Short mmCIF file of C-alpha atoms and ligand atoms in Angstrom, two decimals:
data_model
loop_
_atom_site.label_atom_id
_atom_site.label_comp_id
_atom_site.label_asym_id
_atom_site.label_seq_id
_atom_site.Cartn_x
_atom_site.Cartn_y
_atom_site.Cartn_z
CA MET N 1 0.00 0.00 0.00
CA LEU N 2 2.67 2.42 1.11
CA ASN N 3 4.81 1.39 -1.82
CA LEU N 4 2.01 1.94 -4.29
CA ASN N 5 1.38 5.41 -2.87
CA SER N 6 5.01 6.49 -3.09
CA ASN N 7 5.18 5.09 -6.63
CA LYS N 8 2.13 7.18 -7.48
CA SER N 9 3.66 10.33 -6.06
CA ILE N 10 6.92 9.69 -7.94
CA VAL N 11 4.93 9.33 -11.16
CA THR N 12 3.02 12.55 -10.38
CA ILE N 13 6.26 14.44 -9.68
CA LEU N 14 7.84 13.12 -12.89
CA LEU N 15 4.76 14.13 -14.83
CA LEU N 16 4.82 17.64 -13.35
CA VAL N 17 8.55 18.04 -14.09
CA THR N 18 7.99 16.91 -17.70
CA ILE N 19 5.12 19.39 -18.12
CA ILE N 20 7.27 22.24 -16.73
CA ILE N 21 10.20 21.38 -19.04
CA VAL N 22 7.99 21.03 -22.13
CA THR N 23 6.20 24.32 -21.39
CA GLY N 24 9.53 26.06 -20.78
CA LEU N 25 10.93 24.80 -24.06
CA ALA N 26 7.80 25.76 -25.95
CA ILE N 27 8.10 29.33 -24.64
CA ALA N 28 11.88 29.64 -25.12
CA TRP N 29 12.24 27.88 -28.49
CA PRO N 30 10.78 30.50 -30.84
CA ASN N 31 13.06 33.12 -29.24
CA PHE N 32 16.13 30.96 -29.43
CA HIS N 33 15.26 29.88 -32.91
CA SER N 34 14.73 33.39 -34.23
CA GLN N 35 18.11 34.42 -32.81
CA MET N 36 19.84 31.63 -34.66
CA GLN N 37 18.32 32.40 -38.03
CA VAL N 38 19.69 34.93 -40.47
CA PRO N 39 17.01 37.57 -40.22
CA LYS N 40 15.44 38.28 -43.54
CA ASN N 41 15.47 41.69 -45.12
CA SER N 42 12.98 42.87 -47.68
CA LEU N 43 14.30 40.21 -50.01
CA SER N 44 12.84 36.78 -49.50
CA TYR N 45 15.06 33.81 -49.98
CA GLU N 46 15.00 30.17 -48.97
CA THR N 47 17.61 29.06 -46.48
CA LEU N 48 18.79 25.62 -47.38
CA MET N 49 19.36 23.70 -44.15
CA ILE N 50 21.75 20.84 -44.60
CA GLY N 51 22.08 18.37 -41.74
CA ASP N 52 23.15 20.12 -38.57
CA GLU N 53 25.69 22.41 -40.23
CA PRO N 54 25.89 25.85 -38.59
CA ILE N 55 26.59 27.44 -41.99
CA GLN N 56 24.19 27.41 -44.94
CA PRO N 57 24.98 27.88 -48.65
CA ILE N 58 24.01 31.07 -50.47
CA PRO N 59 21.02 30.53 -52.81
CA LEU N 60 22.12 29.88 -56.38
CA LYS N 61 19.60 32.34 -57.76
CA LEU N 62 17.68 35.26 -56.29
CA ASP N 63 14.62 36.59 -57.99
CA LEU N 64 15.29 40.30 -58.58
CA ASP N 65 13.79 42.80 -61.02
CA GLU N 66 16.33 42.89 -63.85
CA HIS N 67 15.43 46.45 -64.96
CA LYS N 68 16.09 47.75 -61.45
CA VAL N 69 19.34 45.80 -61.15
CA VAL N 70 20.65 47.26 -64.43
CA LEU N 71 19.66 50.79 -63.42
CA GLY N 72 21.08 50.37 -59.93
CA GLU N 73 24.40 49.18 -61.34
CA LYS N 74 24.69 52.32 -63.51
CA LEU N 75 23.99 54.53 -60.51
CA PHE N 76 26.35 52.57 -58.26
CA LYS N 77 29.17 53.26 -60.73
CA ASP N 78 28.21 56.86 -61.53
CA PRO N 79 30.16 59.76 -59.93
CA VAL N 80 27.15 61.98 -60.60
CA LEU N 81 25.92 60.95 -57.14
CA SER N 82 28.86 62.57 -55.36
CA LYS N 83 30.07 66.07 -54.59
CA ASN N 84 31.88 67.59 -57.59
CA ARG N 85 31.41 64.27 -59.43
CA GLN N 86 34.59 62.86 -57.94
CA PHE N 87 33.47 59.58 -56.44
CA SER N 88 31.09 56.73 -57.00
CA CYS N 89 30.27 53.75 -54.83
CA VAL N 90 32.86 51.69 -56.71
CA SER N 91 35.61 54.16 -55.74
CA CYS N 92 35.64 52.29 -52.43
CA HIS N 93 33.56 49.20 -53.21
CA ASN N 94 35.51 48.00 -56.23
CA LEU N 95 33.63 44.99 -57.56
CA LYS N 96 36.82 43.67 -59.15
CA THR N 97 38.65 43.57 -55.81
CA GLY N 98 36.16 41.82 -53.54
CA GLY N 99 33.90 44.86 -53.10
CA VAL N 100 36.49 46.79 -51.09
CA ASP N 101 39.29 49.33 -51.62
CA GLY N 102 42.24 47.44 -50.12
CA LYS N 103 43.02 50.39 -47.82
CA ASP N 104 43.39 50.17 -44.03
CA LEU N 105 40.87 52.98 -43.63
CA ALA N 106 38.63 54.49 -46.31
CA GLN N 107 39.39 57.87 -47.83
CA GLY N 108 36.35 59.96 -48.76
CA VAL N 109 35.53 62.58 -51.32
CA ASN N 110 37.20 65.44 -49.46
CA GLY N 111 40.38 63.47 -48.85
CA GLU N 112 39.55 62.86 -45.23
CA ILE N 113 40.43 59.44 -43.83
CA SER N 114 37.49 57.71 -42.18
CA LEU N 115 37.85 55.84 -38.93
CA THR N 116 36.83 52.45 -40.31
CA ASN N 117 37.92 49.89 -42.85
CA THR N 118 35.63 49.51 -45.87
CA LEU N 119 33.20 46.61 -45.58
CA THR N 120 32.46 44.65 -48.73
CA VAL N 121 29.17 45.21 -50.55
CA PHE N 122 29.12 41.59 -51.72
CA ASN N 123 26.45 39.63 -49.81
CA SER N 124 25.68 42.68 -47.66
CA GLY N 125 21.96 42.08 -48.34
CA PHE N 126 22.17 38.97 -46.15
CA ASN N 127 23.47 40.85 -43.09
CA PHE N 128 20.90 41.45 -40.36
CA ARG N 129 22.06 45.04 -39.97
CA GLN N 130 24.51 47.21 -41.91
CA HIS N 131 27.93 48.62 -40.89
CA TRP N 132 30.47 47.52 -38.29
CA THR N 133 28.20 48.73 -35.51
CA GLY N 134 24.93 47.62 -37.11
CA GLU N 135 23.86 51.26 -37.15
CA TYR N 136 21.56 50.87 -40.18
CA LYS N 137 18.73 48.39 -40.36
CA ASP N 138 18.96 47.62 -44.07
CA LEU N 139 20.47 48.62 -47.40
CA LEU N 140 17.92 51.34 -48.05
CA GLU N 141 18.57 53.00 -44.71
CA GLN N 142 22.32 52.62 -45.16
CA LEU N 143 22.30 54.32 -48.55
CA ASP N 144 21.65 57.90 -47.49
CA ALA N 145 24.36 57.58 -44.87
CA HIS N 146 27.00 57.11 -47.55
CA LEU N 147 25.51 59.28 -50.25
CA LEU N 148 25.20 62.35 -48.06
CA ASP N 149 28.08 61.89 -45.63
CA PRO N 150 30.58 64.67 -46.42
CA GLN N 151 33.38 62.27 -45.44
CA ILE N 152 32.22 59.62 -47.94
CA MET N 153 30.37 60.89 -51.07
CA GLY N 154 29.24 64.37 -49.98
CA GLY N 155 26.16 64.12 -52.23
CA ASP N 156 23.07 66.30 -52.15
CA TRP N 157 19.63 64.98 -53.11
CA SER N 158 18.48 68.02 -55.08
CA GLU N 159 21.68 67.95 -57.17
CA ILE N 160 21.50 64.18 -57.64
CA LEU N 161 17.88 64.35 -58.79
CA GLY N 162 18.65 67.23 -61.15
CA ASN N 163 21.58 65.37 -62.74
CA VAL N 164 19.81 62.03 -63.07
CA LYS N 165 16.76 63.68 -64.66
CA LYS N 166 19.00 65.31 -67.28
CA ASP N 167 20.47 61.99 -68.44
CA PRO N 168 18.48 60.28 -71.24
CA LYS N 169 19.71 56.80 -70.28
CA TYR N 170 18.24 57.25 -66.79
CA VAL N 171 15.01 58.77 -68.11
CA ARG N 172 14.57 55.67 -70.31
CA GLY N 173 15.62 53.21 -67.61
CA PHE N 174 13.42 54.65 -64.86
CA THR N 175 10.41 54.81 -67.17
CA GLN N 176 10.88 51.10 -67.82
CA ALA N 177 11.43 50.09 -64.19
CA TYR N 178 9.09 52.40 -62.21
CA SER N 179 5.61 53.68 -62.95
CA ASP N 180 6.45 57.09 -61.39
CA GLY N 181 9.85 57.49 -63.10
CA ILE N 182 12.78 59.29 -61.47
CA THR N 183 12.24 60.03 -57.77
CA GLN N 184 14.53 60.02 -54.75
CA GLU N 185 12.77 56.92 -53.50
CA ASN N 186 13.23 55.07 -56.82
CA ILE N 187 16.91 55.97 -57.10
CA ARG N 188 17.48 54.52 -53.66
CA ASP N 189 15.39 51.46 -54.49
CA ALA N 190 17.33 50.80 -57.72
CA ILE N 191 20.72 51.02 -56.00
CA ALA N 192 19.56 48.80 -53.12
CA THR N 193 18.18 46.25 -55.60
CA PHE N 194 21.51 46.22 -57.41
CA GLU N 195 23.28 45.70 -54.07
CA GLN N 196 21.05 42.70 -53.41
CA SER N 197 22.21 41.26 -56.71
CA LEU N 198 25.79 41.30 -55.39
CA TYR N 199 25.56 37.81 -53.91
CA THR N 200 28.24 35.21 -54.48
CA PRO N 201 26.94 31.63 -54.58
CA ASN N 202 28.65 28.40 -55.52
CA SER N 203 31.88 28.74 -53.54
CA ARG N 204 33.71 25.46 -53.13
CA PHE N 205 32.54 25.36 -49.53
CA ASP N 206 28.91 25.80 -50.59
CA ARG N 207 29.31 22.96 -53.07
CA TYR N 208 30.65 20.85 -50.22
CA LEU N 209 27.65 21.81 -48.05
CA ARG N 210 25.35 20.80 -50.89
CA GLY N 211 26.81 17.32 -50.81
CA ASN N 212 29.85 17.41 -53.10
CA THR N 213 32.40 15.99 -50.65
CA ASP N 214 35.19 16.26 -53.25
CA ALA N 215 34.82 20.05 -53.46
CA LEU N 216 37.26 20.45 -50.54
CA THR N 217 40.71 18.96 -49.97
CA GLU N 218 41.38 16.98 -46.79
CA ALA N 219 43.29 19.94 -45.31
CA GLU N 220 40.38 22.32 -46.05
CA LYS N 221 37.92 19.92 -44.41
CA GLU N 222 40.20 19.74 -41.39
CA GLY N 223 40.32 23.54 -41.34
CA TYR N 224 36.51 23.63 -41.26
CA GLN N 225 36.47 21.13 -38.37
CA ILE N 226 38.94 23.29 -36.41
CA PHE N 227 36.87 26.40 -37.22
CA LYS N 228 33.92 24.62 -35.61
CA THR N 229 35.58 22.88 -32.65
CA TYR N 230 37.70 25.91 -31.81
CA GLY N 231 34.59 28.03 -31.45
CA CYS N 232 34.94 30.47 -34.38
CA VAL N 233 31.59 29.22 -35.59
CA THR N 234 29.76 30.38 -32.45
CA CYS N 235 30.13 33.90 -33.84
CA HIS N 236 30.82 33.42 -37.56
CA GLN N 237 27.83 31.33 -38.62
CA GLY N 238 24.63 31.29 -40.69
CA MET N 239 24.43 31.91 -44.41
CA ASN N 240 26.93 34.78 -44.38
CA ILE N 241 29.32 33.13 -41.89
CA GLY N 242 28.80 36.23 -39.78
CA GLY N 243 26.53 39.22 -40.16
CA ASN N 244 23.80 37.89 -37.88
CA LEU N 245 25.02 38.65 -34.34
CA PHE N 246 26.50 41.40 -32.21
CA GLN N 247 29.51 40.43 -30.14
CA LYS N 248 32.06 42.15 -27.96
CA PHE N 249 35.50 42.52 -29.52
CA GLY N 250 37.89 41.68 -26.68
CA ILE N 251 36.14 39.05 -24.61
CA LEU N 252 39.43 37.81 -23.15
CA GLY N 253 41.37 41.00 -22.56
CA ASN N 254 41.24 44.52 -23.84
CA TYR N 255 42.28 44.59 -27.50
CA PHE N 256 41.97 48.37 -27.58
CA VAL N 257 44.21 49.08 -24.60
CA ASP N 258 46.80 46.68 -26.03
CA ARG N 259 46.62 48.34 -29.47
CA GLY N 260 46.63 51.89 -28.07
CA GLN N 261 45.27 55.18 -29.46
CA ILE N 262 41.60 54.41 -28.87
CA ASN N 263 39.37 56.47 -31.19
CA PRO N 264 35.58 57.00 -31.31
CA ALA N 265 35.04 54.17 -33.86
CA ASP N 266 36.53 51.70 -31.35
CA LEU N 267 33.60 52.24 -28.99
CA GLY N 268 31.53 50.16 -31.42
CA ARG N 269 27.83 49.79 -30.92
CA PHE N 270 27.97 52.09 -27.89
CA ASN N 271 28.04 54.91 -30.45
CA VAL N 272 24.60 53.82 -31.65
CA THR N 273 22.82 52.93 -28.40
CA GLY N 274 24.73 54.87 -25.71
CA ASP N 275 24.39 51.75 -23.55
CA PRO N 276 27.61 50.91 -21.61
CA LYS N 277 26.90 47.21 -22.28
CA ASP N 278 27.55 47.94 -25.98
CA LEU N 279 31.06 49.30 -25.47
CA TYR N 280 33.42 47.53 -27.93
CA VAL N 281 30.49 45.53 -29.34
CA PHE N 282 30.46 45.04 -33.12
CA ARG N 283 28.41 43.17 -35.66
CA VAL N 284 30.31 39.97 -36.34
CA PRO N 285 31.53 40.47 -39.92
CA SER N 286 30.80 38.01 -42.72
CA LEU N 287 33.69 35.78 -43.75
CA ARG N 288 32.36 35.17 -47.27
CA ASN N 289 35.12 35.98 -49.83
CA VAL N 290 37.31 37.00 -46.90
CA THR N 291 40.52 36.04 -48.71
CA LEU N 292 39.89 39.00 -51.06
CA THR N 293 39.08 41.68 -48.52
CA GLU N 294 42.29 42.41 -46.65
CA PRO N 295 43.22 44.33 -44.58
CA TYR N 296 40.96 43.15 -41.78
CA LEU N 297 39.12 44.34 -38.68
CA HIS N 298 37.17 47.59 -38.29
CA ASP N 299 40.45 49.45 -37.77
CA GLY N 300 42.11 47.77 -40.76
CA SER N 301 44.98 46.80 -38.46
CA ALA N 302 45.35 43.15 -39.51
CA GLY N 303 47.22 43.00 -42.80
CA SER N 304 46.70 39.29 -43.40
CA LEU N 305 44.24 36.56 -42.54
CA GLU N 306 46.87 34.94 -40.32
CA GLU N 307 47.14 38.14 -38.28
CA ALA N 308 43.37 38.45 -38.00
CA ILE N 309 43.08 34.85 -36.79
CA VAL N 310 45.81 35.30 -34.17
CA ILE N 311 43.92 38.34 -32.84
CA MET N 312 40.59 36.47 -32.89
CA ALA N 313 42.08 33.52 -31.02
CA GLN N 314 43.81 35.74 -28.48
CA TYR N 315 40.93 38.10 -27.71
CA GLN N 316 37.83 36.00 -28.49
CA LEU N 317 38.81 32.38 -27.70
CA ARG N 318 42.24 31.03 -26.67
CA PRO N 319 45.71 30.98 -28.21
CA ILE N 320 46.03 28.90 -31.34
CA SER N 321 48.89 26.91 -32.92
CA SER N 322 50.36 28.02 -36.24
CA GLU N 323 49.39 24.67 -37.76
CA HIS N 324 45.74 25.32 -36.89
CA ILE N 325 45.95 28.88 -38.22
CA GLN N 326 47.18 27.56 -41.57
CA LEU N 327 44.36 25.01 -41.74
CA ILE N 328 41.74 27.66 -40.94
CA VAL N 329 43.24 29.92 -43.64
CA GLN N 330 42.88 27.05 -46.12
CA PHE N 331 39.25 26.62 -45.10
CA LEU N 332 38.60 30.37 -45.44
CA ASN N 333 40.05 30.24 -48.97
CA THR N 334 37.18 27.96 -49.98
CA LEU N 335 34.60 30.67 -49.18
CA THR N 336 35.23 32.66 -52.37
CA GLY N 337 32.09 32.50 -54.46
CA GLU N 338 30.98 33.50 -57.93
CA TYR N 339 29.49 36.73 -59.21
CA GLU N 340 27.63 36.63 -62.52
CA GLY N 341 28.79 33.05 -62.99
CA LYS N 342 32.52 33.81 -62.65
CA PRO N 343 34.82 33.37 -59.64
CA LEU N 344 35.05 36.63 -57.73
C1 HEC R 401 35.00 56.68 -49.34
C2 HEC R 401 34.75 55.27 -49.46
C3 HEC R 401 33.33 54.79 -49.61
C4 HEC R 401 32.41 55.13 -50.59
C5 HEC R 401 32.57 56.14 -51.70
C6 HEC R 401 31.25 54.33 -50.32
N1 HEC R 401 31.46 53.51 -49.24
FE1 HEC R 401 30.21 52.09 -48.53
N2 HEC R 401 31.51 51.68 -47.00
C7 HEC R 401 32.67 52.38 -46.76
C8 HEC R 401 33.12 52.12 -45.40
C9 HEC R 401 34.32 52.72 -44.73
C10 HEC R 401 32.18 51.21 -44.84
C11 HEC R 401 32.16 50.73 -43.40
C12 HEC R 401 31.47 51.82 -42.60
C13 HEC R 401 31.36 51.48 -41.13
O1 HEC R 401 30.71 50.52 -40.79
O2 HEC R 401 31.95 52.21 -40.33
C14 HEC R 401 31.19 50.96 -45.87
C15 HEC R 401 30.09 50.13 -45.71
C16 HEC R 401 29.10 49.97 -46.67
C17 HEC R 401 28.00 49.04 -46.55
C18 HEC R 401 27.73 48.12 -45.37
C19 HEC R 401 28.19 46.71 -45.62
C20 HEC R 401 28.00 45.88 -44.39
O3 HEC R 401 28.43 44.72 -44.38
O4 HEC R 401 27.43 46.35 -43.40
C21 HEC R 401 27.22 49.18 -47.68
C22 HEC R 401 25.95 48.41 -48.00
C23 HEC R 401 27.82 50.22 -48.48
N3 HEC R 401 28.97 50.66 -47.85
C24 HEC R 401 27.28 50.70 -49.67
C25 HEC R 401 27.76 51.83 -50.33
C26 HEC R 401 27.07 52.48 -51.45
C27 HEC R 401 25.75 52.04 -52.02
C28 HEC R 401 27.85 53.52 -51.82
C29 HEC R 401 27.56 54.54 -52.89
C30 HEC R 401 26.34 55.29 -52.70
C31 HEC R 401 29.03 53.53 -50.96
N4 HEC R 401 28.92 52.51 -50.05
C32 HEC R 401 30.09 54.41 -51.07
C33 HEC R 401 33.32 53.19 -47.66
C34 HEC R 401 32.72 53.77 -48.76
C1 HEC R 402 32.98 35.92 -29.66
C2 HEC R 402 32.75 36.12 -31.09
C3 HEC R 402 33.86 35.77 -32.05
C4 HEC R 402 34.60 34.62 -32.15
C5 HEC R 402 34.55 33.42 -31.22
C6 HEC R 402 35.43 34.77 -33.30
N1 HEC R 402 35.20 35.97 -33.91
FE1 HEC R 402 36.10 36.64 -35.61
N2 HEC R 402 35.19 38.46 -35.33
C7 HEC R 402 34.30 38.77 -34.32
C8 HEC R 402 34.06 40.20 -34.34
C9 HEC R 402 33.12 40.96 -33.40
C10 HEC R 402 34.86 40.73 -35.36
C11 HEC R 402 34.97 42.20 -35.75
C12 HEC R 402 36.08 42.80 -34.92
C13 HEC R 402 36.32 44.27 -35.25
O1 HEC R 402 35.57 45.09 -34.78
O2 HEC R 402 37.24 44.58 -35.98
C14 HEC R 402 35.54 39.61 -35.97
C15 HEC R 402 36.41 39.71 -37.08
C16 HEC R 402 37.01 38.62 -37.71
C17 HEC R 402 37.78 38.69 -38.93
C18 HEC R 402 38.03 39.94 -39.74
C19 HEC R 402 36.97 40.04 -40.83
C20 HEC R 402 37.07 41.29 -41.64
O3 HEC R 402 36.41 41.36 -42.68
O4 HEC R 402 37.76 42.24 -41.26
C21 HEC R 402 38.20 37.42 -39.22
C22 HEC R 402 39.03 36.98 -40.41
C23 HEC R 402 37.71 36.56 -38.17
N3 HEC R 402 36.98 37.31 -37.28
C24 HEC R 402 37.94 35.20 -38.09
C25 HEC R 402 37.71 34.46 -36.95
C26 HEC R 402 38.25 33.13 -36.70
C27 HEC R 402 39.07 32.33 -37.69
C28 HEC R 402 37.84 32.76 -35.46
C29 HEC R 402 38.21 31.51 -34.69
C30 HEC R 402 39.64 31.38 -34.42
C31 HEC R 402 37.01 33.85 -34.94
N4 HEC R 402 36.97 34.86 -35.86
C32 HEC R 402 36.37 33.83 -33.71
C33 HEC R 402 33.73 37.88 -33.45
C34 HEC R 402 34.24 36.62 -33.19
#
């Protein structure tokens, strides 16, 4: 009798514990899940989940309005958007050199050196926020920041509109692509649509993820394993291998004190929110095509991938052997994708 009773109460307790755990999971899961996903921007794309891999391949094809892409490309390359027609977006985001300028820090239209290294425009549409600090929520919002910033393009909307309206190729193109022709809104939309077309699918690593196990050498596969087991993947993950989380730079020690000469850009996301918790916090950058985008880090201080990895290991994880660095570099080399069907 006694035994039966205590058995019953054990069963009841077990049942209650199960209910509490299941309810807890049901409440927490959607939150957890949404944090792990690459947030979508205005563009809709399918994320191909393969096994339990923390990284997903870039879609092979995105459905974008071709008229807008063509128009946006012309504008992206046209100095007419800048002060005194000196600069275009490609002055810094050279599409032939990985979407960057190869400089430590960018130099704007008035010759002034900016405080940050140029981020690539390739695959930027997949990032959950734009810029090193995630200051802008999407490509459209980001656009005015660069167009009008006197340190970057120094443009002026009334001048831009005037110039674009005078150019027959734009008059034709906008009439084709937009029912209301040339407007500020449509110029921004065309450039942002073109930027979304700057995605780089079909890297060797993506082919590997899609099931082609021969796409990587043994050393590259080992590099990927180290990237995962070492912990790089806790921050650099998702479709863009970064670009979907904020993280502190300098978790194990103060990178900035060690480097010296702290400047306002080093304060990171604190500059956007004013919250002391965001001091030295940055959007984890994407590692897609990273072999092409040196120098590295927001301050452009790492001249090579090896240097960047040493800094990452030292300040974000734990010291790393030179053999492991070399293997990770080999893995990172496999992340170079294709643009318009050709290797970047
Ligand atoms: C003078 C050089 C320069 C020019 C010109 C320039 N950019 Fe940039 N771009 C940068 C720098 C520097 C950053 C990083 C800014 C930061 O986060 O502090 C950047 C970042 C970006 C990003 C964010 C990428 C990401 O991963 O968050 C986008 C998108 C972008 N630029 C688009 C453009 C467009 C569109 C134009 C033309 C209208 C343009 N840029 C002109 C230097 C430039
Ligand atoms: C705790 C999160 C975290 C971990 C772990 C981490 N990183 Fe990073 N990584 C970042 C952040 C944040 C930055 C941007 C730092 C800055 O502001 O310059 C970054 C920058 C980089 C860059 C420079 C990218 C560029 O375009 O300039 C490379 C390369 C890189 N990480 C590789 C790695 C590797 C390899 C590992 C593993 C050894 C690793 N990271 C581990 C968060 C992390």
